[in-house]
Coordinates of C-alpha atoms in Angstrom, one line a residue:
M1 CA 22.7 -11.7 -110.4
D2 CA 25.1 -9.7 -108.2
L3 CA 22.1 -7.5 -107.3
T4 CA 20.1 -10.5 -106.3
L5 CA 22.9 -11.9 -104.1
E6 CA 23.4 -8.5 -102.4
Y7 CA 19.7 -8.4 -101.7
F8 CA 19.9 -11.8 -100.1
K9 CA 22.8 -10.7 -97.9
K10 CA 20.9 -7.7 -96.7
R11 CA 17.9 -9.8 -95.9
Q12 CA 20.2 -12.1 -93.9
D13 CA 21.7 -9.1 -92.0
E14 CA 18.2 -8.0 -91.0
N15 CA 17.0 -11.5 -90.1
P16 CA 19.8 -14.0 -89.2
N17 CA 17.4 -16.9 -89.9
F18 CA 17.0 -16.0 -93.5
Y19 CA 18.8 -18.7 -95.5
Y20 CA 20.1 -18.6 -99.1
A21 CA 22.5 -20.6 -101.2
K22 CA 24.0 -20.4 -104.7
D23 CA 25.5 -23.0 -107.0
V24 CA 28.5 -21.6 -108.9
D25 CA 30.5 -23.6 -111.5
E26 CA 34.2 -23.5 -112.3
D27 CA 33.7 -20.5 -114.6
N28 CA 32.1 -18.5 -111.7
V29 CA 28.7 -18.7 -113.4
V30 CA 25.7 -18.8 -111.0
R31 CA 23.8 -21.9 -112.0
A32 CA 21.1 -22.2 -109.3
L33 CA 19.7 -20.3 -106.3
F34 CA 17.8 -21.3 -103.2
W35 CA 16.3 -19.1 -100.4
V36 CA 13.8 -19.4 -97.5
D37 CA 12.9 -16.8 -94.9
G38 CA 13.1 -17.2 -91.1
R39 CA 9.3 -17.4 -90.5
T40 CA 9.0 -20.4 -92.8
R41 CA 11.9 -22.1 -91.0
L42 CA 10.0 -21.6 -87.8
L43 CA 6.7 -23.0 -89.0
Y44 CA 8.2 -25.9 -91.0
P45 CA 8.1 -28.4 -88.1
K46 CA 4.3 -27.9 -87.9
Y47 CA 3.7 -28.1 -91.7
K48 CA 6.3 -30.7 -92.7
D49 CA 3.8 -33.5 -92.6
C50 CA 2.8 -32.8 -96.3
V51 CA 4.7 -30.8 -98.9
F52 CA 4.3 -30.4 -102.7
F53 CA 7.1 -29.8 -105.3
D54 CA 6.6 -28.8 -108.9
T55 CA 8.7 -27.2 -111.7
T56 CA 6.1 -26.5 -114.4
F57 CA 7.0 -22.8 -114.6
C58 CA 9.9 -21.0 -116.3
T59 CA 9.7 -17.2 -116.3
N60 CA 12.9 -15.2 -116.2
R61 CA 15.5 -13.9 -118.6
Y62 CA 17.6 -17.1 -118.3
N63 CA 14.7 -19.5 -118.5
M64 CA 15.7 -21.1 -115.2
P65 CA 12.9 -23.4 -113.9
F66 CA 11.2 -22.0 -110.8
A67 CA 10.7 -24.6 -108.2
P68 CA 8.6 -23.6 -105.1
I69 CA 8.2 -26.0 -102.2
V70 CA 4.8 -25.5 -100.8
G71 CA 2.7 -26.8 -97.9
I72 CA -0.7 -26.3 -96.3
N73 CA -1.1 -24.1 -93.2
N74 CA -3.7 -24.3 -90.5
H75 CA -6.2 -22.1 -92.5
L76 CA -6.0 -24.6 -95.5
Q77 CA -4.1 -22.0 -97.4
T78 CA -0.9 -22.5 -99.5
V79 CA 2.3 -21.6 -97.6
V80 CA 5.7 -21.4 -99.3
L81 CA 8.3 -23.5 -97.5
G82 CA 11.2 -22.8 -99.9
C83 CA 12.1 -21.4 -103.3
A84 CA 14.6 -22.3 -105.9
L85 CA 15.8 -21.3 -109.4
L86 CA 17.2 -24.5 -111.0
A87 CA 20.1 -24.9 -113.4
N88 CA 18.4 -27.8 -115.1
E89 CA 15.7 -30.4 -114.4
T90 CA 18.2 -33.3 -113.9
K91 CA 18.8 -35.6 -110.9
D92 CA 21.8 -33.5 -109.8
G93 CA 19.8 -30.3 -110.1
F94 CA 17.0 -31.6 -108.0
R95 CA 19.4 -33.2 -105.5
W96 CA 21.2 -29.8 -105.0
V97 CA 17.8 -28.1 -104.2
F98 CA 16.7 -30.9 -101.8
E99 CA 20.0 -30.9 -99.9
R100 CA 20.0 -27.1 -99.5
W101 CA 16.4 -27.3 -98.2
L102 CA 17.3 -30.0 -95.8
E103 CA 20.2 -27.9 -94.6
A104 CA 18.0 -24.9 -94.1
M105 CA 15.5 -27.0 -92.1
D106 CA 18.2 -28.3 -89.7
G107 CA 18.2 -31.8 -91.3
V108 CA 14.5 -32.5 -90.6
Q109 CA 13.0 -34.4 -93.5
P110 CA 9.3 -34.0 -94.6
D111 CA 6.9 -36.8 -93.8
H112 CA 5.1 -36.8 -97.1
I113 CA 5.9 -35.3 -100.4
M114 CA 3.9 -35.2 -103.7
T115 CA 5.4 -34.5 -107.1
D116 CA 4.7 -35.3 -110.8
Q117 CA 6.0 -38.4 -112.5
D118 CA 9.4 -36.9 -113.3
Q119 CA 11.9 -39.8 -113.0
A120 CA 14.9 -37.6 -112.2
M121 CA 13.0 -35.9 -109.4
G122 CA 11.9 -39.3 -108.0
K123 CA 15.5 -40.5 -107.9
A124 CA 16.7 -37.4 -106.1
I125 CA 13.9 -37.7 -103.5
S126 CA 14.8 -41.3 -102.8
E127 CA 18.4 -40.4 -102.2
V128 CA 17.8 -37.2 -100.1
F129 CA 14.4 -37.8 -98.4
Y130 CA 14.8 -41.5 -97.9
D131 CA 12.4 -41.5 -94.9
A132 CA 9.6 -39.5 -96.7
I133 CA 6.6 -41.1 -98.3
H134 CA 6.7 -40.1 -102.0
R135 CA 3.5 -39.9 -104.0
N136 CA 2.9 -39.0 -107.6
C137 CA 0.2 -36.5 -108.6
F138 CA -2.9 -38.6 -109.5
W139 CA -4.2 -36.0 -112.0
H140 CA -0.9 -36.1 -114.0
V141 CA -1.1 -39.9 -114.1
I142 CA -4.6 -40.0 -115.4
R143 CA -4.1 -37.3 -117.9
I144 CA -1.1 -39.1 -119.4
A145 CA -3.1 -42.4 -119.4
K146 CA -6.0 -40.8 -121.3
T147 CA -3.5 -39.6 -123.9
K148 CA -1.6 -42.9 -124.3
V149 CA -4.5 -45.3 -124.1
G150 CA -6.9 -43.3 -126.2
K151 CA -10.6 -44.1 -126.8
P152 CA -11.0 -46.8 -124.2
M153 CA -10.4 -44.2 -121.5
Q154 CA -13.0 -41.8 -122.8
Q155 CA -16.0 -41.0 -120.7
G156 CA -18.8 -43.5 -121.1
E157 CA -16.7 -46.3 -122.5
P158 CA -17.1 -49.7 -120.7
F159 CA -13.4 -50.0 -120.1
A160 CA -13.2 -46.5 -118.5
Q161 CA -16.2 -47.3 -116.2
A162 CA -14.5 -50.5 -115.1
F163 CA -11.2 -48.7 -114.7
W164 CA -12.7 -46.0 -112.3
A165 CA -14.5 -48.7 -110.3
C166 CA -11.2 -50.6 -109.9
I167 CA -9.6 -47.4 -108.4
F168 CA -12.3 -45.9 -106.3
D169 CA -14.6 -48.8 -105.3
T170 CA -12.0 -51.1 -103.7
D171 CA -11.2 -50.9 -100.0
T172 CA -8.0 -53.0 -99.7
V173 CA -4.8 -53.5 -101.7
E174 CA -5.8 -57.1 -102.4
Q175 CA -9.1 -56.0 -103.9
F176 CA -7.5 -53.4 -106.0
E177 CA -4.8 -55.7 -107.5
A178 CA -7.3 -58.5 -108.1
S179 CA -9.8 -56.1 -109.7
W180 CA -7.0 -54.5 -111.9
K181 CA -6.0 -57.9 -113.3
H182 CA -9.6 -58.9 -113.9
V183 CA -10.3 -55.7 -115.8
M184 CA -7.2 -56.0 -118.0
T185 CA -8.0 -59.6 -118.8
W186 CA -11.7 -59.0 -119.5
F187 CA -11.0 -56.1 -121.9
Q188 CA -7.9 -57.7 -123.4
M189 CA -5.6 -54.9 -122.4
E190 CA -2.8 -56.9 -120.8
Q191 CA -0.4 -56.1 -123.6
N192 CA -1.0 -52.3 -123.5
K193 CA 2.4 -50.8 -122.8
H194 CA 1.3 -47.8 -120.9
L195 CA -1.1 -49.7 -118.6
K196 CA 1.7 -52.2 -117.9
N197 CA 3.9 -49.2 -116.8
M198 CA 1.0 -47.9 -114.6
W199 CA 0.8 -51.4 -113.0
D200 CA 4.6 -51.4 -112.3
S201 CA 4.4 -48.0 -110.7
R202 CA 1.1 -48.4 -109.0
K203 CA 2.5 -48.0 -105.5
K204 CA 3.4 -44.4 -106.4
W205 CA 0.0 -43.1 -107.6
A206 CA -2.9 -45.5 -106.7
P207 CA -5.0 -44.0 -103.9
I208 CA -5.4 -47.4 -102.1
Y209 CA -1.7 -47.4 -101.2
F210 CA -2.0 -44.1 -99.4
R211 CA -5.0 -44.7 -97.2
R212 CA -2.8 -44.5 -94.1
N213 CA -0.7 -41.5 -95.2
F214 CA -1.4 -37.8 -94.6
F215 CA -2.3 -36.0 -97.8
P216 CA -5.1 -33.7 -96.6
F217 CA -8.0 -33.1 -98.9
T218 CA -6.0 -33.6 -102.1
S219 CA -4.4 -36.2 -104.4
T220 CA -2.8 -33.7 -106.8
T221 CA -0.1 -31.0 -106.9
G222 CA -2.7 -28.4 -107.6
R223 CA -1.5 -26.1 -104.9
S224 CA 2.0 -25.8 -106.3
E225 CA 0.6 -25.4 -109.9
G226 CA -2.0 -22.9 -108.6
L227 CA 0.8 -20.8 -107.1
N228 CA 2.7 -21.0 -110.4
S229 CA -0.4 -20.0 -112.4
Y230 CA -0.9 -16.9 -110.2
F231 CA 2.7 -15.9 -110.1
K232 CA 3.2 -16.0 -113.8
T233 CA 0.7 -13.1 -114.1
L234 CA 3.1 -10.9 -112.1
V235 CA 6.3 -11.5 -114.0
H236 CA 7.5 -11.4 -117.6
P237 CA 9.9 -13.8 -119.4
S238 CA 12.3 -10.9 -120.0
D239 CA 12.5 -10.0 -116.3
S240 CA 15.9 -10.2 -114.5
V241 CA 16.4 -12.6 -111.5
F242 CA 16.3 -9.7 -109.1
T243 CA 12.9 -8.5 -110.4
F244 CA 11.7 -12.1 -110.3
V245 CA 12.7 -12.4 -106.6
R246 CA 11.1 -9.1 -105.6
Q247 CA 7.9 -9.9 -107.4
F248 CA 7.8 -13.3 -105.7
E249 CA 8.3 -11.7 -102.3
L250 CA 5.4 -9.4 -103.1
C251 CA 3.3 -12.4 -103.8
Q252 CA 4.4 -14.0 -100.5
D253 CA 3.6 -10.8 -98.6
M254 CA 0.1 -11.0 -100.0
M255 CA -0.2 -14.6 -98.8
L256 CA 0.9 -13.5 -95.3
D257 CA -1.7 -10.7 -95.4
R258 CA -4.4 -13.2 -96.3
E259 CA -3.3 -15.4 -93.4
D260 CA -3.6 -12.4 -91.1
N261 CA -7.1 -11.7 -92.3
A262 CA -8.1 -15.2 -91.5
G263 CA -6.7 -14.9 -88.0
F264 CA -8.5 -11.6 -87.6
I265 CA -11.8 -13.1 -88.5
I266 CA -11.3 -15.8 -85.9
E267 CA -10.6 -13.3 -83.2
T268 CA -13.5 -11.0 -84.0
T269 CA -16.3 -13.4 -84.9
E270 CA -17.8 -16.6 -83.8
P271 CA -18.9 -19.4 -86.2
P272 CA -22.6 -20.4 -86.3
L273 CA -23.3 -23.9 -84.9
W274 CA -25.1 -26.5 -86.9
G275 CA -26.5 -28.3 -83.8
R276 CA -26.1 -28.5 -80.1
L277 CA -23.5 -31.2 -79.7
N278 CA -20.7 -30.6 -77.3
I279 CA -18.4 -32.1 -80.0
E280 CA -19.2 -29.3 -82.3
K281 CA -18.7 -26.6 -79.7
Q282 CA -15.3 -28.1 -78.8
A283 CA -14.3 -28.1 -82.5
S284 CA -15.4 -24.5 -83.0
V285 CA -13.0 -23.3 -80.3
F286 CA -10.1 -25.5 -81.4
Y287 CA -10.1 -25.5 -85.2
T288 CA -9.5 -22.5 -87.5
R289 CA -12.6 -21.3 -89.3
E290 CA -11.8 -23.0 -92.6
V291 CA -11.1 -26.4 -91.0
F292 CA -14.2 -26.0 -88.8
D293 CA -16.4 -25.5 -91.8
R294 CA -15.2 -28.8 -93.2
F295 CA -15.7 -30.5 -89.8
Q296 CA -19.2 -29.0 -89.6
K297 CA -20.1 -30.7 -92.9
L298 CA -18.9 -34.0 -91.4
I299 CA -21.2 -33.5 -88.4
S300 CA -24.2 -33.0 -90.7
E301 CA -23.3 -36.1 -92.7
N302 CA -23.3 -38.4 -89.7
T303 CA -27.1 -38.2 -89.6
A304 CA -27.3 -40.1 -92.9
F305 CA -25.9 -43.4 -91.4
T306 CA -27.6 -46.1 -89.5
L307 CA -25.4 -48.4 -87.3
E308 CA -25.5 -52.0 -86.0
Q309 CA -23.5 -52.8 -83.0
Q310 CA -21.4 -56.0 -82.7
Q311 CA -19.9 -57.0 -79.4
N312 CA -16.1 -57.7 -79.5
D313 CA -13.8 -59.0 -76.8
A314 CA -11.7 -55.9 -76.3
S315 CA -13.7 -53.2 -78.1
L316 CA -17.0 -52.4 -79.7
R317 CA -17.5 -52.9 -83.4
F318 CA -20.1 -51.1 -85.5
S319 CA -21.3 -51.6 -89.1
L320 CA -22.6 -48.4 -90.7
V321 CA -24.6 -48.0 -93.9
A322 CA -26.1 -45.0 -95.5
S323 CA -29.9 -44.8 -94.9
D324 CA -30.6 -43.2 -98.3
R325 CA -28.5 -45.9 -100.1
R326 CA -26.6 -43.3 -102.1
D327 CA -23.4 -44.8 -100.7
T328 CA -23.6 -48.6 -101.0
R329 CA -20.5 -49.3 -98.9
T330 CA -20.5 -50.7 -95.4
Y331 CA -18.1 -49.0 -93.0
Q332 CA -16.6 -50.7 -90.0
V333 CA -15.8 -48.7 -86.9
E334 CA -14.0 -50.0 -83.8
A335 CA -14.3 -48.1 -80.6
D336 CA -12.3 -48.5 -77.4
V337 CA -14.1 -46.1 -75.2
A338 CA -12.0 -46.7 -72.1
N339 CA -8.8 -45.7 -73.9
G340 CA -10.4 -43.2 -76.2
L341 CA -9.4 -45.1 -79.4
Y342 CA -11.5 -45.1 -82.6
D343 CA -10.7 -46.5 -86.0
C344 CA -12.8 -46.5 -89.2
S345 CA -12.3 -48.5 -92.4
C346 CA -12.5 -45.2 -94.5
N347 CA -9.2 -44.0 -92.9
M348 CA -10.2 -40.4 -93.1
F349 CA -8.4 -39.3 -90.0
D350 CA -5.1 -40.8 -91.3
M351 CA -5.5 -39.0 -94.7
C352 CA -6.9 -35.7 -93.6
G353 CA -6.5 -35.3 -89.8
L354 CA -10.3 -35.0 -89.1
I355 CA -12.5 -37.7 -87.6
C356 CA -14.9 -39.0 -90.2
P357 CA -18.8 -38.9 -90.0
H358 CA -18.8 -42.6 -89.2
I359 CA -16.8 -42.1 -86.0
I360 CA -18.9 -39.1 -85.1
R361 CA -22.1 -41.2 -85.5
V362 CA -20.6 -43.8 -83.1
M363 CA -19.7 -41.1 -80.6
V364 CA -23.2 -39.7 -80.7
H365 CA -24.6 -43.2 -80.2
L366 CA -22.3 -43.9 -77.2
N367 CA -23.0 -40.4 -75.7
I368 CA -19.4 -39.3 -76.0
Q369 CA -19.3 -35.6 -75.2
M370 CA -15.7 -34.6 -76.1
I371 CA -13.3 -35.5 -78.8
P372 CA -10.2 -37.2 -77.5
D373 CA -7.1 -35.0 -77.6
R374 CA -5.2 -37.4 -79.9
Y375 CA -7.8 -36.7 -82.6
L376 CA -7.3 -32.9 -82.4
L377 CA -4.3 -32.2 -84.6
E378 CA -2.4 -29.1 -83.5
R379 CA -1.6 -28.3 -87.2
W380 CA -5.3 -27.5 -87.7
S381 CA -5.6 -25.4 -84.5
Q382 CA -5.9 -21.7 -84.2
A383 CA -2.6 -21.6 -82.2
A384 CA -0.6 -23.4 -84.9
S385 CA 0.8 -20.1 -86.4
K386 CA 0.9 -18.0 -83.2
G387 CA 4.1 -17.2 -81.3
A388 CA 7.5 -19.0 -81.4
P389 CA 8.9 -21.8 -79.3
V390 CA 11.4 -20.8 -76.6
P391 CA 14.9 -21.3 -78.1
D392 CA 17.4 -23.5 -76.5
A393 CA 20.8 -22.2 -75.3
N394 CA 22.5 -23.6 -78.4
T395 CA 20.0 -22.3 -80.9
R396 CA 19.4 -18.8 -82.1
P397 CA 15.8 -17.4 -81.9
H398 CA 13.7 -17.3 -85.0
M399 CA 12.5 -14.0 -86.3
F400 CA 9.5 -13.3 -88.4
G401 CA 9.9 -11.5 -91.6
I402 CA 8.9 -7.9 -92.2
P403 CA 6.3 -7.1 -94.9
G404 CA 7.9 -5.8 -98.0
T405 CA 5.5 -3.0 -99.0
N406 CA 4.1 0.1 -97.2
T407 CA 0.5 -1.1 -97.6
L408 CA 1.2 -4.5 -96.0
R409 CA 3.1 -2.9 -93.1
Y410 CA 0.3 -0.4 -92.6
N411 CA -2.3 -3.2 -92.5
R412 CA -0.3 -5.2 -90.1
L413 CA 0.2 -2.3 -87.7
C414 CA -3.5 -1.3 -87.9
R415 CA -4.5 -4.8 -86.7
K416 CA -2.1 -4.7 -83.9
M417 CA -3.2 -1.2 -82.8
N418 CA -6.8 -2.2 -83.0
R419 CA -6.3 -5.2 -80.8
L420 CA -4.3 -3.1 -78.3
A421 CA -7.0 -0.4 -78.2
S422 CA -9.8 -2.9 -77.7
D423 CA -8.0 -4.4 -74.7
A424 CA -6.9 -1.0 -73.2
C425 CA -10.2 0.8 -73.3
F426 CA -11.8 -1.0 -70.3
S427 CA -10.0 0.9 -67.5
D428 CA -8.5 4.3 -66.9
E429 CA -5.1 2.7 -65.9
T430 CA -4.6 0.7 -69.0
Y431 CA -5.8 3.6 -71.2
E432 CA -3.2 6.0 -69.6
L433 CA -0.5 3.4 -69.9
V434 CA -1.1 2.7 -73.6
S435 CA -1.6 6.4 -74.4
A436 CA 1.7 7.3 -72.9
A437 CA 3.5 4.5 -74.7
I438 CA 2.0 5.6 -78.0
D439 CA 3.2 9.2 -77.4
S440 CA 6.7 8.0 -76.6
V441 CA 6.9 5.7 -79.7
S442 CA 5.5 8.5 -81.9
A443 CA 8.4 10.7 -80.8
V444 CA 10.9 8.0 -81.7
V445 CA 9.3 7.5 -85.2
D446 CA 9.3 11.2 -85.9
A447 CA 13.0 11.4 -85.0
K448 CA 13.7 8.5 -87.4
R449 CA 11.8 10.1 -90.2
R450 CA 13.5 13.5 -89.7
G451 CA 16.8 11.6 -89.8
G452 CA 16.2 10.7 -93.5
D453 CA 15.8 7.0 -93.0
T454 CA 13.3 6.7 -95.8
Q455 CA 14.9 3.9 -97.9
Q456 CA 12.4 1.3 -98.9
E457 CA 12.7 -1.9 -96.8
G458 CA 14.8 -4.5 -98.6
E459 CA 16.1 -2.3 -101.4
P460 CA 19.9 -2.8 -101.7
D461 CA 22.2 0.2 -102.1
V462 CA 23.4 0.3 -105.7
V463 CA 26.7 1.9 -104.7
Q464 CA 27.4 -0.9 -102.2
V465 CA 26.5 -3.5 -104.9
Q466 CA 28.9 -2.0 -107.3
A467 CA 31.6 -1.9 -104.7
Q468 CA 31.1 -5.5 -103.6
Q469 CA 30.7 -7.1 -107.0
Q470 CA 34.3 -8.2 -107.0
T471 CA 34.7 -11.3 -104.9
A472 CA 37.6 -13.4 -103.9
Q473 CA 37.0 -15.7 -106.9
G474 CA 36.3 -12.9 -109.3
E475 CA 33.1 -11.3 -110.6
L476 CA 30.1 -13.5 -110.6
R477 CA 28.7 -14.2 -114.1
N478 CA 25.0 -14.5 -115.0
P479 CA 23.8 -18.0 -116.0
P480 CA 23.3 -18.8 -119.7
W481 CA 19.9 -19.3 -121.2
Q482 CA 18.6 -22.8 -120.5
Q483 CA 16.8 -25.0 -122.9
P484 CA 13.5 -26.0 -121.2
K485 CA 12.8 -29.7 -120.7
G486 CA 10.2 -31.5 -122.8
H487 CA 8.1 -30.0 -125.5
P488 CA 8.3 -26.2 -126.3
R489 CA 6.0 -24.3 -124.0
E490 CA 3.6 -21.6 -125.0
S491 CA 4.7 -18.0 -124.1
E492 CA 3.1 -16.7 -120.9
K493 CA 0.9 -13.7 -121.0
R494 CA 2.0 -10.8 -118.8
K495 CA -0.6 -9.2 -116.6
K496 CA -1.0 -5.7 -117.9
P497 CA -0.9 -2.7 -115.6
L498 CA -4.2 -0.9 -114.9
L499 CA -3.3 2.0 -117.3
E500 CA -2.7 -0.4 -120.2
Q501 CA -5.9 -2.2 -119.4
R502 CA -7.8 1.0 -119.6
E503 CA -6.2 2.0 -122.9
D504 CA -7.1 -1.4 -124.4
A505 CA -10.7 -1.0 -123.2
A506 CA -10.9 2.5 -124.8
K507 CA -9.5 1.1 -128.1
K508 CA -12.0 -1.7 -128.1
K509 CA -14.9 0.7 -127.3
K510 CA -13.8 3.1 -130.1
K511 CA -13.5 0.2 -132.6
G512 CA -16.9 -1.0 -131.6
K513 CA -18.5 2.4 -132.3
K514 CA -16.9 2.5 -135.7
D515 CA -18.2 -1.0 -136.5
E516 CA -21.6 0.0 -135.3
E517 CA -21.6 3.1 -137.5
T518 CA -20.5 1.0 -140.5
N519 CA -23.3 -1.5 -140.0
M520 CA -25.9 1.2 -139.7
A521 CA -24.7 2.8 -143.0
E522 CA -24.9 -0.6 -144.7
K523 CA -28.4 -1.2 -143.3
T524 CA -29.5 2.3 -144.5
S525 CA -28.2 1.7 -148.0
T526 CA -29.9 -1.7 -148.3
T527 CA -33.2 -0.2 -147.1
A528 CA -32.9 2.6 -149.7
K529 CA -32.3 0.1 -152.5
R530 CA -35.2 -2.0 -151.5
G531 CA -37.5 1.1 -151.4
T532 CA -36.4 2.1 -154.9
T533 CA -37.1 -1.4 -156.3
S534 CA -40.5 -1.6 -154.6
K535 CA -41.4 1.9 -156.0
K536 CA -40.6 0.9 -159.5
K537 CA -42.8 -2.2 -159.2
K538 CA -45.7 -0.1 -158.0
M539 CA -45.3 2.4 -160.9
S540 CA -45.4 -0.4 -163.5
G541 CA -49.0 -1.2 -162.5
T542 CA -48.7 -4.9 -163.4
K543 CA -47.5 -7.8 -161.3
V544 CA -44.3 -9.2 -162.7
T545 CA -43.8 -13.0 -162.2
K546 CA -40.3 -14.4 -163.0
C547 CA -40.0 -17.6 -164.8
P548 CA -38.8 -20.4 -162.6
F549 CA -36.8 -21.9 -165.6
C550 CA -35.0 -19.0 -167.1
L551 CA -35.6 -16.3 -164.4
G552 CA -36.9 -14.0 -167.2
D553 CA -40.0 -11.9 -167.1
H554 CA -40.4 -11.1 -170.9
H555 CA -42.8 -13.9 -171.7
L556 CA -45.9 -15.6 -170.3
V557 CA -45.0 -18.3 -167.8
D558 CA -48.1 -20.4 -168.6
F559 CA -47.2 -20.5 -172.3
L560 CA -43.7 -21.7 -171.6
V561 CA -45.0 -24.4 -169.2
M562 CA -47.5 -25.7 -171.6
K563 CA -44.9 -25.7 -174.4
M564 CA -42.6 -27.9 -172.3
K565 CA -45.4 -30.4 -171.5
I566 CA -46.2 -30.7 -175.2
S567 CA -42.5 -31.3 -176.1
A568 CA -42.3 -34.0 -173.4
A569 CA -45.4 -35.7 -174.9
Q570 CA -44.0 -35.6 -178.4
E571 CA -40.8 -37.2 -177.3
A572 CA -42.7 -40.0 -175.7
Q573 CA -44.7 -40.8 -178.8
G574 CA -41.6 -40.8 -181.0
A575 CA -43.5 -41.3 -184.3
A576 CA -45.1 -37.9 -184.9
T577 CA -44.3 -35.9 -188.0
Q578 CA -43.1 -32.3 -188.2
Q579 CA -46.5 -31.2 -189.4
D580 CA -48.2 -32.8 -186.5
E581 CA -45.8 -31.0 -184.2
N582 CA -46.6 -27.5 -185.6
V583 CA -50.4 -27.8 -185.6
P584 CA -50.9 -28.1 -181.8
E585 CA -48.5 -25.2 -181.3
V586 CA -50.4 -22.9 -183.7
E587 CA -53.8 -23.9 -182.2
L588 CA -52.5 -23.4 -178.7
G589 CA -51.3 -20.0 -179.7
L590 CA -54.7 -19.1 -181.2
K591 CA -56.5 -20.2 -178.0
L592 CA -54.2 -18.2 -175.7

């Protein structure tokens, strides 16, 4: 644990905006850790509109729950907004993490947050993030409902069909609540305990209550769980906290590299256009490539709707229906062209930040050439993750983090140098300027390397750690092993190195060859036995027919069958004498 804290101190010395905090009890035992880098603190104001929090992963020597706080960046990728190792999954433990996160983000609360149905977590969120909209993961709610309710929730059951229609086919809160009550009454499920609990907590999970809230393209905490699922392949339950932290930073560097790749694709390529609308051209320049791909699908979907205009006093009203009748709903769109205001009953812009195909259809009908600026969210723009705001006099400037491995640093520098070369090659003056700058920088780098400054970035000095392990309060102690919350969890499989994977593959291949040789030997032996039996039958010169009754071949089958028929006839008659029974048998033997 001392090694981890010393590493955090060094990170903070390199980047003053790196933030970390520890929770130490009266016995000087470290119970919890929280950390977040400076780049995340810079980008948080742009991505605070929707965050996800989940603690389904425990992989370290002390079984401390890992709690990443994640969001969505402008490339629709997962971005880590904070990390914590918890002491326990109680209200106080969650409250400590949220308070430290709020402190790191200068007291700015998130707008929307999604978690699972943990009650302790919900209480902590209501006390710390009192202004945030809290939503429970829809997938977790339905999974528990299927387990508790049982057969009625299975696919194809009448109650399940009515249940899904109640959730997804209602457009208002009043319709949802009336439909729910009707379904429960019709199927006599009013007294089901779990369904009653779902009704009491409906405002935390039902999609109809979040039609005006920003949860883009999701209703689950799958992003947080996906990060956990990927990260658990990089660590082992016996790893120390320091190894855990370094492996996580490696994962975070890979995420940053993926973000850089997405930005490089935007700068070097142009997206193909679906049509010739000015709206699409405007969106292709403003949005990132991933967001524009989604917007392009919405543009193509607008052609599937027919509209009917209805005059209103202050604005225009349109009713839209699908021409192919696959979607039976009727969508209402209100348009105030003079003020550039549009509103649709589907509420897609409020939920995802993109105008829906229904509004696009109205814009095409009204010959609107450009999307109003209020409907172009900056968080989806190409410029959302570029640069840094100018700091005020009372604030210190934010600094971006340095990639943690040689490969990532090499890739980052290559991109920068390629951009610089592409800009400087068009004139002799810029070429000479950049060439001279590169020569001067190369001399400085050579001097640094000759000076022996080859320590890996971020590696703490072990000597310094040992010298500073003694603190004013005494030596810090490692946390005890924590009992996980809920049912025992299955052990996680460690991702094997490439050498171990090759060794396992060689063993399987060798075992397969042995099994194949054994099977071939058995087939050869069976074939030889069959050949010997067939040869004996041919040498006998007579066809041997086995008896179907005794499986013997030492008597005539026809004789035995005839004898049994005679015995059955004699039993039916019931009055024959012993002499009458022997005569037919002798005569039959003479005839045969």
